[in-house]
Structure formats: structure tokens, C-alpha cells
Short mmCIF file of C-alpha atoms in Angstrom, two decimals:
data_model
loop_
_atom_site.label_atom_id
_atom_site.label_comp_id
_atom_site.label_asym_id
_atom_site.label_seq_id
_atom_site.Cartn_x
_atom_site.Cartn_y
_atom_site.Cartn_z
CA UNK A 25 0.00 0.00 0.00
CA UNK A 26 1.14 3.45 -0.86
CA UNK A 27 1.24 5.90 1.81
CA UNK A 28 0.48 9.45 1.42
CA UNK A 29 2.69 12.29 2.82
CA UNK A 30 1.45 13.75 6.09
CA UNK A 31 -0.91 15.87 5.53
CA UNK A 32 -0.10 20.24 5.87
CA UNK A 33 -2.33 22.85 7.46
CA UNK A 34 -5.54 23.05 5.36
CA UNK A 35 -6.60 26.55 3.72
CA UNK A 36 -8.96 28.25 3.32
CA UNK A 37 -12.14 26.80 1.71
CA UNK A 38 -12.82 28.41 -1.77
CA UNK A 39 -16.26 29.19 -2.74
CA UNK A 40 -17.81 26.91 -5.60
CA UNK A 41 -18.36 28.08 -8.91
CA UNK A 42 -20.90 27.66 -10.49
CA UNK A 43 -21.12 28.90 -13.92
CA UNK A 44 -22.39 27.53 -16.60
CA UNK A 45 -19.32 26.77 -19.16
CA UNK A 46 -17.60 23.63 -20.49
CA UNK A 47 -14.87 22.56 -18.86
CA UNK A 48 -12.00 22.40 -21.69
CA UNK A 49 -9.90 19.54 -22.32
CA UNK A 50 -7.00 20.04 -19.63
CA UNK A 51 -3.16 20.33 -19.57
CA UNK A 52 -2.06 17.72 -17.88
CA UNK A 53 1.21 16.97 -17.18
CA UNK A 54 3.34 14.22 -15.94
CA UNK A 55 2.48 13.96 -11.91
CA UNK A 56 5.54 12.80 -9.26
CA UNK A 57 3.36 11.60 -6.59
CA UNK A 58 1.88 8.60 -6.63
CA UNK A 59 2.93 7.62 -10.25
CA UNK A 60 3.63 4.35 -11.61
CA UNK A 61 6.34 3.64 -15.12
CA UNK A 62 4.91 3.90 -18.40
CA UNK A 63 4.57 6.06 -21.48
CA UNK A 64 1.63 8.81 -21.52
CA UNK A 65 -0.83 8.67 -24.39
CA UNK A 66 -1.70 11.71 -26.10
CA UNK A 67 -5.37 12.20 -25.52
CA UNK A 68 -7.70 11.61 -28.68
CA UNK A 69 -9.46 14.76 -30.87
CA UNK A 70 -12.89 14.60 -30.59
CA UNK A 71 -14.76 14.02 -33.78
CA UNK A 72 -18.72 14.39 -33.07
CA UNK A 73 -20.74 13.17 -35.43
CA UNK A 74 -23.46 14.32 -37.75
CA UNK A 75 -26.74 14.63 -36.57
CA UNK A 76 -27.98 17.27 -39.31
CA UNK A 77 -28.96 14.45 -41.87
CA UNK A 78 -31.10 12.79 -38.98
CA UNK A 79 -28.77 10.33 -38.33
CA UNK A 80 -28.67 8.36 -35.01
CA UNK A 81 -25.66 7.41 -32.50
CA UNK A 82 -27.20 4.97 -30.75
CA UNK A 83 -26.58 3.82 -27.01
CA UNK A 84 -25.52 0.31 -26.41
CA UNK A 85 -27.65 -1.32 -23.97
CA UNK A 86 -25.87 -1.89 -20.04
CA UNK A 87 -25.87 -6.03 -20.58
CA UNK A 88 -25.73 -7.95 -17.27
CA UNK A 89 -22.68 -9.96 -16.96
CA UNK A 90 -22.13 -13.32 -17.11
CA UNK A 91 -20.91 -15.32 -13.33
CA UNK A 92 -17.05 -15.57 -15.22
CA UNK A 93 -17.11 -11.84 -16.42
CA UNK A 94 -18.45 -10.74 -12.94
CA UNK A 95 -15.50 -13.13 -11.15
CA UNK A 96 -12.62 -11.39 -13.41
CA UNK A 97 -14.05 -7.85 -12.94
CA UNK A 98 -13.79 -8.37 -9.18
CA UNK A 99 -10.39 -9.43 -8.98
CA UNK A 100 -8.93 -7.37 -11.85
CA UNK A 101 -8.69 -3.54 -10.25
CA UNK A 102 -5.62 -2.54 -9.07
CA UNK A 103 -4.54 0.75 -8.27
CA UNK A 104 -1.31 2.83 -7.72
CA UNK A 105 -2.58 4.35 -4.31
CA UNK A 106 -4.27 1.75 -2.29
CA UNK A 107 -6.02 2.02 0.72
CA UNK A 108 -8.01 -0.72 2.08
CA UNK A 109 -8.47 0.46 5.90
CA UNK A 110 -8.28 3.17 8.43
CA UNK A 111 -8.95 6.97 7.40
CA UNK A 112 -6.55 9.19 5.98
CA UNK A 113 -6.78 12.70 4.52
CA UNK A 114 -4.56 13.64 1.36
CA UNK A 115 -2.87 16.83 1.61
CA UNK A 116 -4.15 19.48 -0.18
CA UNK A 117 -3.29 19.82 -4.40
CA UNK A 118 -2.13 15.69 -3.65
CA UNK A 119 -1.66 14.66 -7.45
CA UNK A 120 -2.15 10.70 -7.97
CA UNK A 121 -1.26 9.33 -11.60
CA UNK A 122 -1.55 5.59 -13.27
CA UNK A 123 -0.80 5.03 -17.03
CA UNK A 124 -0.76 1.33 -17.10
CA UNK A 125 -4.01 -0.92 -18.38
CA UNK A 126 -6.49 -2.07 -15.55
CA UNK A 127 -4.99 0.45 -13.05
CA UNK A 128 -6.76 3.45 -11.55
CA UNK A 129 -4.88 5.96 -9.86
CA UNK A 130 -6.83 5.76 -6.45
CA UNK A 131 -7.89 2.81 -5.30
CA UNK A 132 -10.04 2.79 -2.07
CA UNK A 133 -11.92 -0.74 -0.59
CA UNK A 134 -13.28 -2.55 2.65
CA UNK A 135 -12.92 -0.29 5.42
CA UNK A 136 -10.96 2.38 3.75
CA UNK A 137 -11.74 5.64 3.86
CA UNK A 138 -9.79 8.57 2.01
CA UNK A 139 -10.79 12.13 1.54
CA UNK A 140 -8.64 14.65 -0.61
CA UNK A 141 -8.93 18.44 -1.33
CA UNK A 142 -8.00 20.11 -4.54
CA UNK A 143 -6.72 17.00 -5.81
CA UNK A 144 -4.93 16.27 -9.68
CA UNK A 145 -6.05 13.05 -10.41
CA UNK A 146 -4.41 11.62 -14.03
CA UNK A 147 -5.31 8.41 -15.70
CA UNK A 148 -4.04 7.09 -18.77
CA UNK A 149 -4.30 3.76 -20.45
CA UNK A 150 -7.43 2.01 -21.85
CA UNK A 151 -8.77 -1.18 -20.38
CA UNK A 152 -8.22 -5.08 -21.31
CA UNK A 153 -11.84 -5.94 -20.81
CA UNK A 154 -14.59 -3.51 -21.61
CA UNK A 155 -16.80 -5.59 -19.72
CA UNK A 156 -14.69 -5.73 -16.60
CA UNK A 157 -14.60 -1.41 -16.79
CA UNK A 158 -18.40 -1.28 -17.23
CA UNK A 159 -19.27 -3.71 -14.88
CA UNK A 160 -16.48 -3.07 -11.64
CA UNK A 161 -15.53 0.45 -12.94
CA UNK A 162 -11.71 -1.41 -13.64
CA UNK A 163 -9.24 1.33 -14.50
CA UNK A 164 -11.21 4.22 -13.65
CA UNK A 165 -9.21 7.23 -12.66
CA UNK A 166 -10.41 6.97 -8.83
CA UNK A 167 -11.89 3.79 -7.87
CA UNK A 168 -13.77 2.77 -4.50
CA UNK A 169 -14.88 -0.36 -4.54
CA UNK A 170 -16.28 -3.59 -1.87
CA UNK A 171 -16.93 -1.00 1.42
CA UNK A 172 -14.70 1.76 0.18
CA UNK A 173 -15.55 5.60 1.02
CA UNK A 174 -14.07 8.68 -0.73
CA UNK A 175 -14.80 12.18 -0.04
CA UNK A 176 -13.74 14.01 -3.23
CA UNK A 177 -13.45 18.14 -2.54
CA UNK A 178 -12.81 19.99 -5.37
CA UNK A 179 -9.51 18.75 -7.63
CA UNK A 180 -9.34 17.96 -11.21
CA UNK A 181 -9.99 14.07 -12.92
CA UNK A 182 -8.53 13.58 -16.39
CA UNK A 183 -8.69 10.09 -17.98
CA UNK A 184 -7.79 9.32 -21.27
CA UNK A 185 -7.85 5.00 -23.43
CA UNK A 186 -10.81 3.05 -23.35
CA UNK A 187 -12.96 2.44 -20.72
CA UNK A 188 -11.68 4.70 -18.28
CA UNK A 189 -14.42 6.39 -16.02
CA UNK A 190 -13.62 9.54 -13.97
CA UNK A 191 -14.58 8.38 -10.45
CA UNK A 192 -16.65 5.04 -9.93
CA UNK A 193 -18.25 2.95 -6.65
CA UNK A 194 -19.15 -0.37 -6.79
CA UNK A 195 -20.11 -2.90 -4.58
CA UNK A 196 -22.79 -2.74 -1.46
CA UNK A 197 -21.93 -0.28 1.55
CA UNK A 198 -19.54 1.85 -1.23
CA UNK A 199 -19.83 5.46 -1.30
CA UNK A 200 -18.16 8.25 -3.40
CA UNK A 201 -19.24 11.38 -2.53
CA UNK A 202 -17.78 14.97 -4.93
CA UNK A 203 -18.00 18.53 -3.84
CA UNK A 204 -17.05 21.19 -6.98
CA UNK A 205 -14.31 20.34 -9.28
CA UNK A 206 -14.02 19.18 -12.79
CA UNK A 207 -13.88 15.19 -14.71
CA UNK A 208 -12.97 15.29 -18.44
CA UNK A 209 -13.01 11.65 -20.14
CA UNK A 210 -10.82 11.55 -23.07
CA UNK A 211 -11.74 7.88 -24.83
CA UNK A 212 -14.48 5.93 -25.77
CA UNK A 213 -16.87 3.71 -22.75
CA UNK A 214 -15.72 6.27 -20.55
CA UNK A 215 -17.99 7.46 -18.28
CA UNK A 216 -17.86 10.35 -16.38
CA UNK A 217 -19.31 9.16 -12.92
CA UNK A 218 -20.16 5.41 -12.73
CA UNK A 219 -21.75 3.72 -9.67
CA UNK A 220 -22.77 -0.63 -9.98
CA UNK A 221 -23.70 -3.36 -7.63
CA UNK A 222 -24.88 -0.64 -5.26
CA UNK A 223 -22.15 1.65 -5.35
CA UNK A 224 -23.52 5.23 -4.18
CA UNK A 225 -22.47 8.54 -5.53
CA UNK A 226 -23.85 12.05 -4.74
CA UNK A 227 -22.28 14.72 -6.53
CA UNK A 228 -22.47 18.59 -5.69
CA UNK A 229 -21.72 21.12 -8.25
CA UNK A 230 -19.32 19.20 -10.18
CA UNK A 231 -18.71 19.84 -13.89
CA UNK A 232 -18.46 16.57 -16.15
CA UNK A 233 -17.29 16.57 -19.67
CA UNK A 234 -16.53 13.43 -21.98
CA UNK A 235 -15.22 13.11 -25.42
CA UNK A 236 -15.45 9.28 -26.54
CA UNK A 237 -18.21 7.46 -27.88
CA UNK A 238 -20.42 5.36 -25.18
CA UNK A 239 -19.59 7.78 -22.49
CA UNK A 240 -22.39 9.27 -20.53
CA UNK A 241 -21.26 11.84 -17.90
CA UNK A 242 -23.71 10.29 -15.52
CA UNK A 243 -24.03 6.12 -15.43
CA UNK A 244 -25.00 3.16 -13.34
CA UNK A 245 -23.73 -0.08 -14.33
CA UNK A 246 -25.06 -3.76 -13.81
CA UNK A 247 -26.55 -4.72 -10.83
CA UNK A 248 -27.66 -0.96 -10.19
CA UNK A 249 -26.78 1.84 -8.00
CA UNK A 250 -27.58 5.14 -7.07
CA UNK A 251 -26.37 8.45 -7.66
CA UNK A 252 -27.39 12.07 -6.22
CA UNK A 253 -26.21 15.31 -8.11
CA UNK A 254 -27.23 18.56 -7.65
CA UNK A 255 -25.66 21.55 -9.72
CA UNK A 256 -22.99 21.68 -12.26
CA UNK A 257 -22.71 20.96 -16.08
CA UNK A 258 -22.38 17.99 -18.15
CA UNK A 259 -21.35 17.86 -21.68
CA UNK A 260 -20.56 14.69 -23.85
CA UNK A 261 -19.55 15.03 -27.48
CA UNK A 262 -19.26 11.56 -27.95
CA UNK A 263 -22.37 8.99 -30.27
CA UNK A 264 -23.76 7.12 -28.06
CA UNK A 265 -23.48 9.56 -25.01
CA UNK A 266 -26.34 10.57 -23.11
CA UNK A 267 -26.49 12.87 -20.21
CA UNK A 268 -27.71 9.82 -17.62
CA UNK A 269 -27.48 6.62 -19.01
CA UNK A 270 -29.01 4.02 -15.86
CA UNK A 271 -29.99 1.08 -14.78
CA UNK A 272 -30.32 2.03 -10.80
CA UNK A 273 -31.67 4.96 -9.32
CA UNK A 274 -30.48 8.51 -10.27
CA UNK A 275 -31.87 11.71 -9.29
CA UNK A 276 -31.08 15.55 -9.88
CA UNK A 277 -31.45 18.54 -8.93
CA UNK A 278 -30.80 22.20 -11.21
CA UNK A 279 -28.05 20.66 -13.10
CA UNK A 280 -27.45 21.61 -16.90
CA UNK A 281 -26.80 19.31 -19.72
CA UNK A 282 -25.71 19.87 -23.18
CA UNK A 283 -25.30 16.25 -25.09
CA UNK A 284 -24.10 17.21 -28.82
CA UNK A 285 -24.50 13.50 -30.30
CA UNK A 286 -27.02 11.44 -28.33
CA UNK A 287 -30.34 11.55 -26.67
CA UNK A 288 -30.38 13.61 -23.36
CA UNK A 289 -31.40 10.40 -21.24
CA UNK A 290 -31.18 6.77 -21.40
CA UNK A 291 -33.42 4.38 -18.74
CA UNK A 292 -32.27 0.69 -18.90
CA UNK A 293 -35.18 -1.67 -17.53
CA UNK A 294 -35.26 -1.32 -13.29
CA UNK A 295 -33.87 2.09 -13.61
CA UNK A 296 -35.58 4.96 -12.30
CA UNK A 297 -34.83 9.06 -13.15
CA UNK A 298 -35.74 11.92 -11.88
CA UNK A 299 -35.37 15.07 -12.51
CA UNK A 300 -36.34 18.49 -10.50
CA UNK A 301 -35.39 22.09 -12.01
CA UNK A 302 -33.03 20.72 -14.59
CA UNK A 303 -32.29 21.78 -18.09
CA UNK A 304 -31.28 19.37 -21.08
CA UNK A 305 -30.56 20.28 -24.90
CA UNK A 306 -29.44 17.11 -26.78
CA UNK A 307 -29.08 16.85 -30.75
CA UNK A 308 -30.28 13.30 -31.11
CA UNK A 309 -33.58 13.12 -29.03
CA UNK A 310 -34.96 12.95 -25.36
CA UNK A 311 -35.69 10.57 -23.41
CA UNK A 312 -35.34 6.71 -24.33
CA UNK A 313 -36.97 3.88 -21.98
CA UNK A 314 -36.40 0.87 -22.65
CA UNK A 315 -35.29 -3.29 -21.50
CA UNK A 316 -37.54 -5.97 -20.14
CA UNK A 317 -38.67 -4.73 -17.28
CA UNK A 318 -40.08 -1.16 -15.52
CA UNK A 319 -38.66 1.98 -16.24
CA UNK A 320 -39.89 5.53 -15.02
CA UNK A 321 -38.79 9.17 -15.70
CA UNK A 322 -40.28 11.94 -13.62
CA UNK A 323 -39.70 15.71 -13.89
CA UNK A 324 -40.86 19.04 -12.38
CA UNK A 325 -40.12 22.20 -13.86
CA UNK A 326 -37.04 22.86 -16.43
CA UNK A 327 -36.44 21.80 -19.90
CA UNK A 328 -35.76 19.03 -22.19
CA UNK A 329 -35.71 20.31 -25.24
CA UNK A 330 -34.09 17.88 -28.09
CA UNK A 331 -32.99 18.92 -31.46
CA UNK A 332 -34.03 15.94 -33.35
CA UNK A 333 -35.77 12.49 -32.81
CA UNK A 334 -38.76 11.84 -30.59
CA UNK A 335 -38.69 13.59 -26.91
CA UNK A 336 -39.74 10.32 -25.32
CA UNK A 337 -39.04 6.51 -26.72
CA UNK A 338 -40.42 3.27 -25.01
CA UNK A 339 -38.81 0.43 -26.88
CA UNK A 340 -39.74 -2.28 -24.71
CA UNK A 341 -40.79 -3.04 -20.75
CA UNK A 342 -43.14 -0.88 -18.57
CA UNK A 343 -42.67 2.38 -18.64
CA UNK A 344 -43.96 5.47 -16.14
CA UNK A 345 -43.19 9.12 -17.54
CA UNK A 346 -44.80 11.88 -15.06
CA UNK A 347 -44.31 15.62 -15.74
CA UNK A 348 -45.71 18.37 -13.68
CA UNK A 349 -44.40 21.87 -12.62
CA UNK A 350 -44.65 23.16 -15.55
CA UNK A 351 -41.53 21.29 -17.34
CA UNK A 352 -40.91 22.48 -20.64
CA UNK A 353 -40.55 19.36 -23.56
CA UNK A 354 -39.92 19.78 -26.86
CA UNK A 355 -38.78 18.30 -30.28
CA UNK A 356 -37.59 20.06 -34.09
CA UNK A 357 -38.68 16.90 -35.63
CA UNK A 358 -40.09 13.43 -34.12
CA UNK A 359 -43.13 12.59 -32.10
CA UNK A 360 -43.68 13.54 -28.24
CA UNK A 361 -44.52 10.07 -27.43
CA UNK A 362 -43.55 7.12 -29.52
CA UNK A 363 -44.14 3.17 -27.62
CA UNK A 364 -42.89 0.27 -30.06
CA UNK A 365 -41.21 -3.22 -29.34
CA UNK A 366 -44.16 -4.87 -27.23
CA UNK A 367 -44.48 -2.38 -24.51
CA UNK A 368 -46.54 -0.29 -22.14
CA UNK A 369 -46.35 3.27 -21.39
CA UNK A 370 -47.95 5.16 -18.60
CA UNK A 371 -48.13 9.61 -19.16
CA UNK A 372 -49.35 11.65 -16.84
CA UNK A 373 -48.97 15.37 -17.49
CA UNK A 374 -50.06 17.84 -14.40
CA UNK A 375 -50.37 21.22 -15.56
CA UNK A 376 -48.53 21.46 -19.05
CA UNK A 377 -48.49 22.87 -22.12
CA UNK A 378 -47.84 19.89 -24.69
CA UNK A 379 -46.66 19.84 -27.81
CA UNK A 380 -46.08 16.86 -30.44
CA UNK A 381 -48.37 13.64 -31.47
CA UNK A 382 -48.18 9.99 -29.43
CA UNK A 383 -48.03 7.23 -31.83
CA UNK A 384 -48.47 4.20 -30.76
CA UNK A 385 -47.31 0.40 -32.65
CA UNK A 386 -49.20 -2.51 -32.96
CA UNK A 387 -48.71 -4.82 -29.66
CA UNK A 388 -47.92 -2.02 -27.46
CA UNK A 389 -49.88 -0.10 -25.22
CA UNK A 390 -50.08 3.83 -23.82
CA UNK A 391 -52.48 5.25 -21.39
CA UNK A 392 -52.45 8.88 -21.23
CA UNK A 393 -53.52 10.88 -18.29
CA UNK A 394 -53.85 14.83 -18.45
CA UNK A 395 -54.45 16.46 -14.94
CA UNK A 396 -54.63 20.12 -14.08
CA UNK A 397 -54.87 22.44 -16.81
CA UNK A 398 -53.26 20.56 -19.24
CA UNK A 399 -53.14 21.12 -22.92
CA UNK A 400 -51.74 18.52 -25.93
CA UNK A 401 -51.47 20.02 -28.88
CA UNK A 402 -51.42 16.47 -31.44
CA UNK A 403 -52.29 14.03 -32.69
CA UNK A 404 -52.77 10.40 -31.32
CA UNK A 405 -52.70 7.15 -32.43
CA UNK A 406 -53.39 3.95 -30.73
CA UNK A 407 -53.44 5.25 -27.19
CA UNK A 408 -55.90 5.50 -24.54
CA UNK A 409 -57.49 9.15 -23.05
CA UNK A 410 -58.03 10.90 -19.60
CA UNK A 411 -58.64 14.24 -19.38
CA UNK A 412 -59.44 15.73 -16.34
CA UNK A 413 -61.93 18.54 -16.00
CA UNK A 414 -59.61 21.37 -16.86
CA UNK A 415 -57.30 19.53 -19.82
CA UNK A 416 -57.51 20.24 -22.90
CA UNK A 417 -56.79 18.04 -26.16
CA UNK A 418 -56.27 20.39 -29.67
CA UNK A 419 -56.54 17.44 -32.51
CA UNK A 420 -53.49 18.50 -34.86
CA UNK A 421 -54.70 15.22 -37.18
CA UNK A 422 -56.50 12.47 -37.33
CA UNK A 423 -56.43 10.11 -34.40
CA UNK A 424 -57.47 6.92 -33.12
CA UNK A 425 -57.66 5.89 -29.10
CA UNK A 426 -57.79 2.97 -27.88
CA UNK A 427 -60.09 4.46 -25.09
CA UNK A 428 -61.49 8.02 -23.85
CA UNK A 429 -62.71 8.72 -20.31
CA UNK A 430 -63.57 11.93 -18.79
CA UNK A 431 -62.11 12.07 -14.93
CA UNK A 432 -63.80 14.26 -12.72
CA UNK A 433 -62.91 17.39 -10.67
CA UNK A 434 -64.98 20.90 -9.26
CA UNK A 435 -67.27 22.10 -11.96
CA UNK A 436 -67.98 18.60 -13.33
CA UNK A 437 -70.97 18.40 -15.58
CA UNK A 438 -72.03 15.21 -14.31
CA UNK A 439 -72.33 11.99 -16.11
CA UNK A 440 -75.09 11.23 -18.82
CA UNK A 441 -75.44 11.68 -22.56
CA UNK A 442 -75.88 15.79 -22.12
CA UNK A 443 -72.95 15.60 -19.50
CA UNK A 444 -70.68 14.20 -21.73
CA UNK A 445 -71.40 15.44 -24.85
CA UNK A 446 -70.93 19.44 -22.91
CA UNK A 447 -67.49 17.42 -21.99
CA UNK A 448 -66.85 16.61 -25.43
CA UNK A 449 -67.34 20.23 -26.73
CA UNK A 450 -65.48 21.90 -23.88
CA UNK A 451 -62.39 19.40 -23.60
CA UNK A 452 -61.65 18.42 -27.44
CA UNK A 453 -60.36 21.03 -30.19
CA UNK A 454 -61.49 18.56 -33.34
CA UNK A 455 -59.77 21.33 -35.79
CA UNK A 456 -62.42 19.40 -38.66
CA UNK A 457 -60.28 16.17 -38.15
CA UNK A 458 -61.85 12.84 -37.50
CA UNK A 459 -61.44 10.96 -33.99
CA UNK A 460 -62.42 7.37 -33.52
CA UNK A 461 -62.43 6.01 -30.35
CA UNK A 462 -62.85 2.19 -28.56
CA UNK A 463 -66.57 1.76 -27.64
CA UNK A 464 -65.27 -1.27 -25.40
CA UNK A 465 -63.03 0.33 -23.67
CA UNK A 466 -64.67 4.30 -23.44
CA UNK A 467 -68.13 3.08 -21.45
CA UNK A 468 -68.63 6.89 -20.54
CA UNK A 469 -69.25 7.57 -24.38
CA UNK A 470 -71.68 5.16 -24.80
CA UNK A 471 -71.23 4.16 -28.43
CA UNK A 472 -72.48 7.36 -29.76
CA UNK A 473 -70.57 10.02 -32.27
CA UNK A 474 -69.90 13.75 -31.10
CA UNK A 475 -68.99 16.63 -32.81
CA UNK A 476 -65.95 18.47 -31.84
CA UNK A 477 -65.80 21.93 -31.45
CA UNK A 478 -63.97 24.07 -34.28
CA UNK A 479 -65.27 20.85 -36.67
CA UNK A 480 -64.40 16.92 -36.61
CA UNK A 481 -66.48 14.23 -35.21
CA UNK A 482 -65.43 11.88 -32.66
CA UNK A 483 -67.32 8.78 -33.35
CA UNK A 484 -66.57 4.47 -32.30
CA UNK A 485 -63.99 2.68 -34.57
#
């Protein structure tokens, strides 16, 4: 085990910044301290792709690992600092470096706890096994790992080869937690944070950039995790490299994104995002959910607003979407909702303003639920209705629904024929379009044919 010198008399604490810039590829030099032999790579040039012609980078699916891959992540990690018990703090600007493969330049496990200030963490080298980097974090730049704990204030982490994440925790009872400072990932499957196997991260005001392909700034690997941030910027230029890509559960809080060749957020089945006060622009759509198996994206107030490609995507699974707080969504081109591959969607909307039609594929399913005073401004196909007493629905085509039911609220106007059909005309903008509906499955409508107010009919399929 490496020791570290004793520690000097701390400073003074600086404030945080918080601004809201990109965090440029850093000059990094070769570090002394805590340095192992080998050559330094120059770091890769960025090359972000098209997204113009409409074409896609898409996100490879986080793939559970088989028992041998999960064995030979375990036992593959090694690190030039190691700590694997007691507590000791760094002294302040400590700079850590590894360059060889499989080697992270912190390494922190089992009762070890380390915390550092205004660290220079360098890591250069790519990985042997992707599989062993994406499922253990193996030759990320700081490492904790089976019990570890790091407290992270301020300091810069560069990392540059494949498969090197900034800072990763995996395993049960392991926590990383980051206060300010700055992670740039040079090379491709480089994450910026990655938690697994219930690893825990919370991040404060920290700015995240990568440059690779396959390298979200925000990930949780197999077997799940759990990561907190609140503040700070993340950028990716890489295909492939959306803002959160999860499995586990990840939450934030008034943090910006800007994702130049990829969706803005990727849910894996039995991952879970939300989102409060957060703002996302991404070139290659919004949200994806997707996997065998429940997914759910909730967000209050901000923006996701995507250049291209649908805002949301279910491609498979069960999947809950729940806005409210008047969060801004919105596409250039692409649908608001789009459910394909076999699944089933869940929307509830809670006071929003809508934009963008829900199409729906053969052998999937979508209920949508509009609360409050919201308005959708679309068209729909193959999806079922609720609108509460104050939503509105503006036809922008024609549309088919699987079902349409009128929820209740103050100022109802009861339930009968008359009551419905004053529903009909006070809830549905037909714009002269034609909307058929599922007798079966809309009881409240009773089989009859309405007209819509501003022209249309809405009449049984």
C-alpha cells in the first residue's frame, strides 16, 4: 500500500463556482506523486458526429454480466494508491497518476476511507476488458470499490484510453461522494461518474465533460446503484453519449446538460430518473426507456428540449413518464410520445403545455392521463385518453384511441349523454379532423358520435 505524505495545514475553503461553461480539455502533465512507469498517451481529438442528416448514434444497452465476467471484474482492479483500511486525509493539491491498463490511480476498498482536497487526479491507459470497466468500474481514474468511502473536494480528474471512467463505486456499503471540481473523459466507454452493484455517488456542483463514444457523464452499471447530483454541467460530445445513461436509481437537482451526439437520457429496464429544475438540450432526441422490465422518468419544472428524434421513446418493458411543474418538452422533428417493441407506457402530465403527437405500434400499449390544466397540442394514435376537467386536447390530425374517459374534478358536468357530450365540446379542439375512439373500452361515451368543437367528429372505430 502506498502511503500518502502527512498531511499540511488546510486553507482556506474556496467558494464553488458555479457557472455555466464547459470545462475544456485540460493540460495535464506528468504527476511525481503517486505515479507508476509507463509512457503517456496523447489524448484523442474529438470528432462528433453528424446529426444534421437525422442520423442516429445509438446507445448500447448496459448487458448484465455473465458469473465468469463478474469473477474477473472483481479481482482485476488494481490501483497505484491503495487504501483498504483506516482513514486518511490527502494533503491538499495531492496529485495521484496511473498510465498502465487495468490500473486506476486511487484505489479505495473494505474499510478504507480517504478524503482529498483540490486534488490532480491523471489516468491514462485504456482497459483489457470492456466488460470488466463497465461492470467493476476497472481502470477508472479513482476507484472505490467492496466498502470503500471517498470524499472528493474539489480537484481535477482527467482520464484518457478506453474504458476509463472519472470516479466510480461499486459494490454494497460503497460510497463516493464529490463537492465542486471538474472530470474530463478523453476515450471511448468512458464514463464520467459510474456507480454498480450498489455503489452510491452524490455529486455537488461538479462539472463533467466526456469526449469518446459510449460515455455518458452520468451512469449506473449492472446490478444498479444510485447516484445524487445537484448543480454543475455535463457535456458529452461523444455517439452514443447521453447525459444519464441508468440502470439504478439517479436523481437531480438544477443541473445543466448539453449532449451534442445522443439523446439527453437513457433508462435501462429497473432504472428509475428523476429530474427536478433541470435543463437538457441534446441533438439526437430525449428521453429513451427501454429493456424488459419497468422503467420511469419523472420531472418538475425545467427543460428538455431535443434537437431531433422523438422527446420520449419506449422500446420495450413498462414504462412510467410523469411531468408536472410546468416542465418544458420539446422536439424540431419526431413525435412527443412514440411506444414500439411490445411495450406499455404510462403519461401523466399535471399542468402542461404539450406539444407533439403519441403514436403508438401494434402490440404495445399507452395510457395517457392529463391532470390540471393541461393542454396537448397532437395528434394520437393507438393510445388510450383521460382528461381531467380542466385539460384540454387540440386534434393537430387524425387520431385513433384505444379508449377516452372523462375524470372528474370541481365544476364537473355530471355523467349522462348531455354531461358528456358538454365534456366533449369543452375538452376536445377537433380542428375538422376525424377521432375514432374504442366503444369497449370508453363506457362513458356510450357508443355514440360527437362533434368536436372548431369541426371533426369523434365517433366508435
Amino acid at each position: 500500500m502506498n502511503h500518502l505524505r502527512p498531511p499540511r495545514r488546510p486553507g482556506h475553503r474556496r467558494s464553488t463556482a458555479t457557472a455555466s461553461v464547459l470545462l475544456l480539455p485540460l493540460t495535464v502533465t506528468a504527476l511525481a506523486a503517486c505515479s507508476d512507469a509507463g509512457d503517456t498517451a496523447a489524448p484523442p481529438v474529438a470528432s462528433p458526429a453528424a446529426t444534421a442528416s437525422g442520423e442516429r448514434c445509438a446507445t448500447k444497452p448496459i448487458v448484465p454480466e455473465t458469473d465468469a465476467a463478474d469473477a474477473a471484474g472483481q479481482s482485476a482492479a488494481t490501483g497505484v494508491y491503495t487504501l483498504d483500511k483506516g482513514a486518511v486525509k490527502a494533503p491538499r493539491k495531492q496529485t495521484f497518476t496511473a498510465r498502465r491498463a487495468d490500473r486506476s490511480a486511487i484505489l479505495v476498498s473494505g474499510s478504507g476511507r480517504l478524503s482529498t482536497y483540490d486534488s490532480k487526479v491523471t489516468k491514462n491507459g485504456g482497459a483489457s476488458s470492456l466488460a470488466a470497466a463497465g461492470g467493476h468500474g476497472v481502470n477508472a481514474g479513482v476507484l472505490a470499490r467492496d466498502g470503500g468511502r471517498l470524499d472528493l473536494s474539489g480537484g481535477l480528474y482527467y482520464t484518457t484510453g478506453k474504458g476509463s471512467s472519472g470516479v466510480a463505486a461499486t459494490g454494497e456499503d460503497t460510497r463516493a461522494t464529490l463537492s465542486g471540481g471538474g472530470i474530463n473523459t478523453q476515450g471511448a466507454s468512458s464514463d464520467g461518474v459510474f456507480a454498480s452493484y450498489g455503489g452510491v455517488l452524490d455529486l455537488t456542483y461538479v462539472q463533467i465533460v466526456t469526449m469518446g463514444a459510449q460515455s455518458a457523464p452520468v451512469a449506473t452499471g449492472p446490478g444498479g446503484g444510485k447516484v445524487t447530483v445537484s448543480g454543475g454541467t455535463m457535456t458529452s460530445a461523444g455517439c452514443g453519449s447521453p447525459g444519464v445513461h441508468t440502470s439504478g436509481d439517479v436523481s437531480l437537482s438544477g443541473t445543466l446538460f448539453d449532449l451534442a451526439n445522443s439523446e439527453a437520457f437513457t433508462v435501462e429496464a429497473g432504472g428509475s430518473l428523476a429530474l427536478k429544475n433541470v435543463r437538457a438540450t441534446a441533438a439526437a432526441g430525449g428521453v429513451v426507456l427501454r429493456g424488459d422490465g419497468k422503467t420511469s422518468y419523472t420531472m418538475e419544472d425545467g427543460a428538455l428540449l431535443a434537437t431531433d428524434g422523438d422527446v420520449f421513446s419506449v422500446r420495450g418493458g413498462a414504462a412510467e413518464v410523469e411531468l408536472s411543474g410546468g416542465a418544458e418538452v420539446k422536439t424540431k422533428s419526431g413525435a412527443l410520445l412514440r411506444v414500439k417493441g411490445m411495450s406499455d407506457a404510462t403519461f401523466r402530465a399535471d399542468d402542461e403545455k404539450l406539444t407533439g403527437d403519441v403514436v403508438v405500434a401494434d402490440g404495445s400499449t399507452a395510457d395517457l392521463e392529463l391532470t390540471g390544466s393541461t393542454k396537448l397540442d397532437g395528434k394520437v394514435k393507438g393510445a388510450s385518453l383521460t382528461l381531467s376537467d380542466r385539460a384540454r386536447w387540440s386534434v393537430a390530425g387524425p387520431s385513433t384511441l384505444s379508449g377516452l374517459s372523462f375524470g372528474g374534478g370541481s365544476g364537473s358536468d355530471g355523467s349522462g349523454s348531455d354531461g358528456v357530450a358538454k365534456k366533449v365540446a369543452k375538452m376536445i379542439d377537433g380542428h375538422g379532423y376525424a377521432v375514432t375512439y374504442d366503444e369497449a373500452s370508453s363506457p362513458q361515451l356510450d357508443g355514440k358520435s360527437y362533434r368536436l368543437k372548431g369541426g371533426g367528429t369523434l365517433k366508435p372505430a
